[in-house]
């Protein structure tokens, strides 16, 4: 049972443990911002304070549903129930190095997620294929076959793509991410964060939430505070694969309180 989402390729607009996590995340954020003026500017302009209802709205609209799916129900929570290991397949050393930083940043900002790079493809639960733009559609066809490849191209017209396969318990078993490498740094990082995060479960795009990168009109290039709330809610142990909307609503108050405390701490947000 597969679900997919895509990111449109945007034109470049010129882009663990308590103290250790905070320090590491701060250093990484400073490094990325220093490398890309667009990301630095977006961090400065980022909205970082949200009401409970704003956070819950974004979570519900992205964790349930799917922008495009081939089979299976999309009215249940989908997430990994085991450690996540990411393997990068491609020839670009620069993009692989950036992907390593992105994965480390994601791991530092999602409390209950065990995510790291894998040295071998066989150990991976997420495979990231780094391809040139001209190889995007051949790669999609190779992965999903001619017929499904045409469906994906017709329905999504992707420039970046992520999809996952889940079992009957709605546990994600494997994700595939395709990223194009012959783009600017901002565009690559923007796609990398979106696709990796959506490969973890929040696969549905929404145009009605203006603060999430899971909105094709929003370009971030980094793991913003609002989406940290969404992913920390999803990976809260109280929210399990297969839960319905009503079941999730029953545990959201406690999960949201913990997510708020963690996101506040790792981002040095005010009380």
Short mmCIF file of C-alpha atoms in Angstrom, two decimals:
data_model
loop_
_atom_site.label_atom_id
_atom_site.label_comp_id
_atom_site.label_asym_id
_atom_site.label_seq_id
_atom_site.Cartn_x
_atom_site.Cartn_y
_atom_site.Cartn_z
CA UNK A 1 0.00 0.00 0.00
CA UNK A 2 1.74 3.11 -1.24
CA UNK A 3 1.17 6.80 -0.68
CA UNK A 4 2.99 9.60 -2.45
CA UNK A 5 3.54 13.31 -2.39
CA UNK A 6 5.59 15.64 -4.51
CA UNK A 7 7.28 18.98 -4.26
CA UNK A 8 7.32 21.39 -7.15
CA UNK A 9 10.83 22.48 -8.00
CA UNK A 10 11.06 26.09 -6.95
CA UNK A 11 13.32 28.55 -8.66
CA UNK A 12 16.16 29.44 -6.25
CA UNK A 13 15.30 32.71 -4.56
CA UNK A 14 18.96 33.08 -3.59
CA UNK A 15 18.79 29.54 -0.48
CA UNK A 16 20.69 12.54 22.17
CA UNK A 17 20.62 14.33 24.88
CA UNK A 18 19.29 17.61 26.31
CA UNK A 19 22.27 20.05 26.26
CA UNK A 20 24.05 18.20 23.47
CA UNK A 21 20.93 18.24 21.32
CA UNK A 22 20.36 21.94 21.90
CA UNK A 23 23.99 22.82 21.22
CA UNK A 24 24.24 20.59 18.18
CA UNK A 25 21.02 21.88 16.68
CA UNK A 26 22.09 25.49 17.23
CA UNK A 27 25.47 24.90 15.60
CA UNK A 28 23.90 23.15 12.64
CA UNK A 29 21.33 25.89 12.17
CA UNK A 30 24.06 28.53 12.28
CA UNK A 31 26.16 26.62 9.76
CA UNK A 32 23.31 26.14 7.29
CA UNK A 33 22.20 29.75 7.63
CA UNK A 34 25.78 30.99 7.10
CA UNK A 35 26.03 28.94 3.92
CA UNK A 36 22.78 30.18 2.42
CA UNK A 37 21.56 33.78 2.76
CA UNK A 38 18.00 32.86 1.77
CA UNK A 39 17.70 30.36 4.61
CA UNK A 40 19.19 32.86 7.06
CA UNK A 41 16.60 35.43 6.01
CA UNK A 42 13.76 32.95 6.29
CA UNK A 43 14.86 31.95 9.79
CA UNK A 44 14.75 35.59 10.85
CA UNK A 45 11.27 36.03 9.37
CA UNK A 46 9.91 32.70 10.62
CA UNK A 47 6.80 32.75 12.78
CA UNK A 48 7.62 30.77 15.93
CA UNK A 49 4.56 31.20 18.20
CA UNK A 50 1.35 29.27 17.52
CA UNK A 51 -1.88 28.53 19.34
CA UNK A 52 -2.89 24.98 20.19
CA UNK A 53 -5.64 25.04 17.58
CA UNK A 54 -3.22 26.18 14.86
CA UNK A 55 -0.85 23.32 15.63
CA UNK A 56 -3.60 20.72 15.80
CA UNK A 57 -5.10 21.92 12.52
CA UNK A 58 -1.83 21.39 10.67
CA UNK A 59 -1.26 18.01 12.25
CA UNK A 60 -4.69 16.69 11.39
CA UNK A 61 -4.56 17.96 7.82
CA UNK A 62 -1.15 16.42 7.06
CA UNK A 63 -1.11 13.22 9.14
CA UNK A 64 -4.41 12.03 7.67
CA UNK A 65 -5.14 11.78 3.96
CA UNK A 66 -2.69 11.62 1.06
CA UNK A 67 -2.01 13.86 -1.91
CA UNK A 68 -1.84 10.77 -4.14
CA UNK A 69 -2.17 7.10 -3.19
CA UNK A 70 -2.43 3.85 -5.06
CA UNK A 71 -4.10 1.57 -2.52
CA UNK A 72 -5.17 1.29 1.09
CA UNK A 73 -6.95 3.58 3.52
CA UNK A 74 -5.64 7.06 4.24
CA UNK A 75 -7.89 7.84 7.21
CA UNK A 76 -5.47 6.37 9.77
CA UNK A 77 -2.18 7.44 11.32
CA UNK A 78 0.85 6.19 9.39
CA UNK A 79 4.32 6.30 10.90
CA UNK A 80 7.42 4.24 11.52
CA UNK A 81 7.24 2.03 14.61
CA UNK A 82 10.96 1.17 14.49
CA UNK A 83 14.25 3.04 14.04
CA UNK A 84 14.61 4.84 10.73
CA UNK A 85 17.78 4.47 8.69
CA UNK A 86 18.48 6.59 5.60
CA UNK A 87 20.65 5.52 2.68
CA UNK A 88 21.77 8.00 0.03
CA UNK A 89 22.25 6.68 -3.50
CA UNK A 90 23.96 9.03 -5.93
CA UNK A 91 27.28 10.40 -7.11
CA UNK A 92 27.15 13.95 -5.72
CA UNK A 93 29.37 14.15 -2.64
CA UNK A 94 28.16 17.67 -1.90
CA UNK A 95 24.50 16.67 -1.90
CA UNK A 96 25.21 13.56 0.17
CA UNK A 97 26.99 15.71 2.75
CA UNK A 98 24.02 18.08 2.86
CA UNK A 99 21.65 15.14 3.25
CA UNK A 100 23.66 13.89 6.24
CA UNK A 101 23.22 17.31 7.87
CA UNK A 102 19.50 17.33 7.10
CA UNK A 103 19.00 13.89 8.69
CA UNK A 104 20.98 14.93 11.79
CA UNK A 105 18.91 18.11 12.08
CA UNK A 106 15.65 16.17 11.82
CA UNK A 107 16.83 13.72 14.48
CA UNK A 108 17.76 16.56 16.83
CA UNK A 109 14.30 18.12 16.58
CA UNK A 110 11.97 15.10 16.88
CA UNK A 111 12.10 13.73 20.40
CA UNK A 112 10.84 10.18 19.97
CA UNK A 113 12.29 9.44 16.55
CA UNK A 114 15.43 7.33 16.15
CA UNK A 115 16.78 8.39 12.74
CA UNK A 116 20.31 8.17 11.34
CA UNK A 117 22.20 7.46 8.14
CA UNK A 118 22.79 3.88 7.01
CA UNK A 119 26.06 2.81 5.39
CA UNK A 120 24.46 -0.01 3.43
CA UNK A 121 21.31 0.02 1.31
CA UNK A 122 20.19 -3.25 2.91
CA UNK A 123 19.96 -1.54 6.32
CA UNK A 124 17.87 1.36 5.07
CA UNK A 125 14.21 2.02 5.74
CA UNK A 126 14.39 5.21 3.66
CA UNK A 127 16.24 5.20 0.34
CA UNK A 128 17.09 8.61 -1.07
CA UNK A 129 18.00 8.65 -4.75
CA UNK A 130 20.00 11.70 -5.77
CA UNK A 131 19.53 12.17 -9.51
CA UNK A 132 19.95 14.78 -12.19
CA UNK A 133 16.74 16.41 -13.36
CA UNK A 134 16.83 14.55 -16.68
CA UNK A 135 16.86 11.24 -14.79
CA UNK A 136 13.88 12.00 -12.55
CA UNK A 137 11.15 10.37 -14.63
CA UNK A 138 13.26 7.35 -15.65
CA UNK A 139 13.94 6.80 -11.94
CA UNK A 140 10.23 7.02 -11.11
CA UNK A 141 9.47 4.51 -13.87
CA UNK A 142 12.19 2.17 -12.65
CA UNK A 143 10.83 2.29 -9.11
CA UNK A 144 7.10 2.03 -9.79
CA UNK A 145 6.76 0.67 -13.32
CA UNK A 146 5.55 2.32 -16.50
CA UNK A 147 1.83 2.46 -15.69
CA UNK A 148 2.17 3.80 -12.16
CA UNK A 149 4.97 6.06 -13.27
CA UNK A 150 2.63 7.65 -15.80
CA UNK A 151 -0.06 8.02 -13.13
CA UNK A 152 2.38 9.76 -10.81
CA UNK A 153 3.62 12.04 -13.57
CA UNK A 154 0.11 12.92 -14.72
CA UNK A 155 -1.34 13.44 -11.24
CA UNK A 156 1.60 15.12 -9.53
CA UNK A 157 4.01 16.39 -12.21
CA UNK A 158 6.78 16.10 -9.61
CA UNK A 159 10.23 17.58 -9.50
CA UNK A 160 10.93 15.88 -6.15
CA UNK A 161 9.03 12.87 -4.85
CA UNK A 162 8.53 10.83 -1.71
CA UNK A 163 6.38 7.78 -1.10
CA UNK A 164 6.12 5.02 1.44
CA UNK A 165 4.85 1.50 1.80
CA UNK A 166 2.91 0.54 4.92
CA UNK A 167 1.67 -2.78 6.27
CA UNK A 168 -1.82 -3.79 7.39
CA UNK A 169 -1.19 -2.17 10.77
CA UNK A 170 -0.42 1.17 9.07
CA UNK A 171 3.23 0.95 10.12
CA UNK A 172 5.51 2.41 7.46
CA UNK A 173 7.92 -0.27 6.34
CA UNK A 174 9.90 1.52 3.65
CA UNK A 175 10.09 4.96 2.03
CA UNK A 176 11.58 6.13 -1.25
CA UNK A 177 12.68 9.71 -1.82
CA UNK A 178 13.90 11.15 -5.12
CA UNK A 179 15.76 14.47 -5.08
CA UNK A 180 17.23 16.33 -8.02
CA UNK A 181 20.81 17.49 -7.52
CA UNK A 182 21.40 19.98 -10.36
CA UNK A 183 19.58 22.81 -8.59
CA UNK A 184 20.63 25.57 -6.21
CA UNK A 185 21.35 24.91 -2.56
CA UNK A 186 18.15 26.51 -1.32
CA UNK A 187 16.00 24.45 -3.67
CA UNK A 188 17.81 21.23 -2.82
CA UNK A 189 17.49 21.77 0.92
CA UNK A 190 13.87 22.85 0.59
CA UNK A 191 13.03 19.61 -1.24
CA UNK A 192 15.20 17.45 1.03
CA UNK A 193 13.47 18.58 4.22
CA UNK A 194 9.97 18.33 2.76
CA UNK A 195 10.40 14.90 1.22
CA UNK A 196 12.26 13.30 4.11
CA UNK A 197 9.76 14.61 6.65
CA UNK A 198 6.79 13.49 4.59
CA UNK A 199 8.40 10.10 4.10
CA UNK A 200 8.03 9.75 7.89
CA UNK A 201 4.22 9.93 7.70
CA UNK A 202 2.61 13.35 7.14
CA UNK A 203 2.16 12.66 3.43
CA UNK A 204 -0.81 14.93 2.76
CA UNK A 205 -0.31 18.38 1.29
CA UNK A 206 -2.58 21.21 2.38
CA UNK A 207 -3.03 24.62 0.87
CA UNK A 208 -5.08 25.88 3.81
CA UNK A 209 -2.30 25.98 6.43
CA UNK A 210 0.11 28.84 5.66
CA UNK A 211 2.85 27.90 8.15
CA UNK A 212 3.75 24.39 7.02
CA UNK A 213 6.26 23.36 4.37
CA UNK A 214 3.66 20.70 3.40
CA UNK A 215 1.98 23.51 1.49
CA UNK A 216 3.36 23.93 -2.02
CA UNK A 217 3.19 27.70 -1.68
CA UNK A 218 5.56 27.67 1.32
CA UNK A 219 9.33 27.49 0.82
CA UNK A 220 11.49 27.11 3.91
CA UNK A 221 14.76 25.26 3.26
CA UNK A 222 15.04 24.23 6.93
CA UNK A 223 13.08 22.40 9.64
CA UNK A 224 10.82 25.17 10.86
CA UNK A 225 9.19 25.36 14.29
CA UNK A 226 5.64 24.76 13.05
CA UNK A 227 6.57 21.51 11.31
CA UNK A 228 8.57 20.42 14.33
CA UNK A 229 5.29 20.51 16.23
CA UNK A 230 3.61 18.34 13.59
CA UNK A 231 6.36 15.72 13.58
CA UNK A 232 6.71 15.66 17.37
CA UNK A 233 2.98 15.04 17.66
CA UNK A 234 3.14 12.26 15.09
CA UNK A 235 6.02 10.51 16.83
CA UNK A 236 4.64 10.87 20.34
CA UNK A 237 4.34 7.30 21.74
CA UNK A 238 0.68 7.93 22.59
CA UNK A 239 -0.10 8.32 18.89
CA UNK A 240 0.28 4.94 17.25
CA UNK A 241 -0.04 3.59 13.70
CA UNK A 242 -3.63 2.84 12.72
CA UNK A 243 -5.27 5.36 15.03
CA UNK A 244 -8.41 7.09 13.77
CA UNK A 245 -9.11 10.80 14.05
CA UNK A 246 -11.23 10.31 17.16
CA UNK A 247 -8.62 8.13 18.83
CA UNK A 248 -5.96 10.73 18.15
CA UNK A 249 -8.11 13.53 19.54
CA UNK A 250 -8.37 11.65 22.84
CA UNK A 251 -4.60 11.73 23.43
CA UNK A 252 -3.76 15.04 21.76
CA UNK A 253 -3.82 17.25 24.89
CA UNK A 254 -1.03 15.30 26.61
CA UNK A 255 0.92 14.80 23.39
CA UNK A 256 0.67 18.49 22.54
CA UNK A 257 1.89 19.54 26.00
CA UNK A 258 4.99 17.36 25.60
CA UNK A 259 5.60 18.54 22.04
CA UNK A 260 5.37 22.16 23.14
CA UNK A 261 7.89 21.63 25.94
CA UNK A 262 10.39 19.86 23.69
CA UNK A 263 10.12 22.24 20.73
CA UNK A 264 10.42 25.19 23.11
CA UNK A 265 13.60 23.73 24.62
CA UNK A 266 15.45 22.82 21.42
CA UNK A 267 14.61 26.17 19.81
CA UNK A 268 15.13 28.34 22.89
CA UNK A 269 11.59 29.68 22.60
CA UNK A 270 10.15 31.87 25.35
CA UNK A 271 7.79 30.36 27.90
#
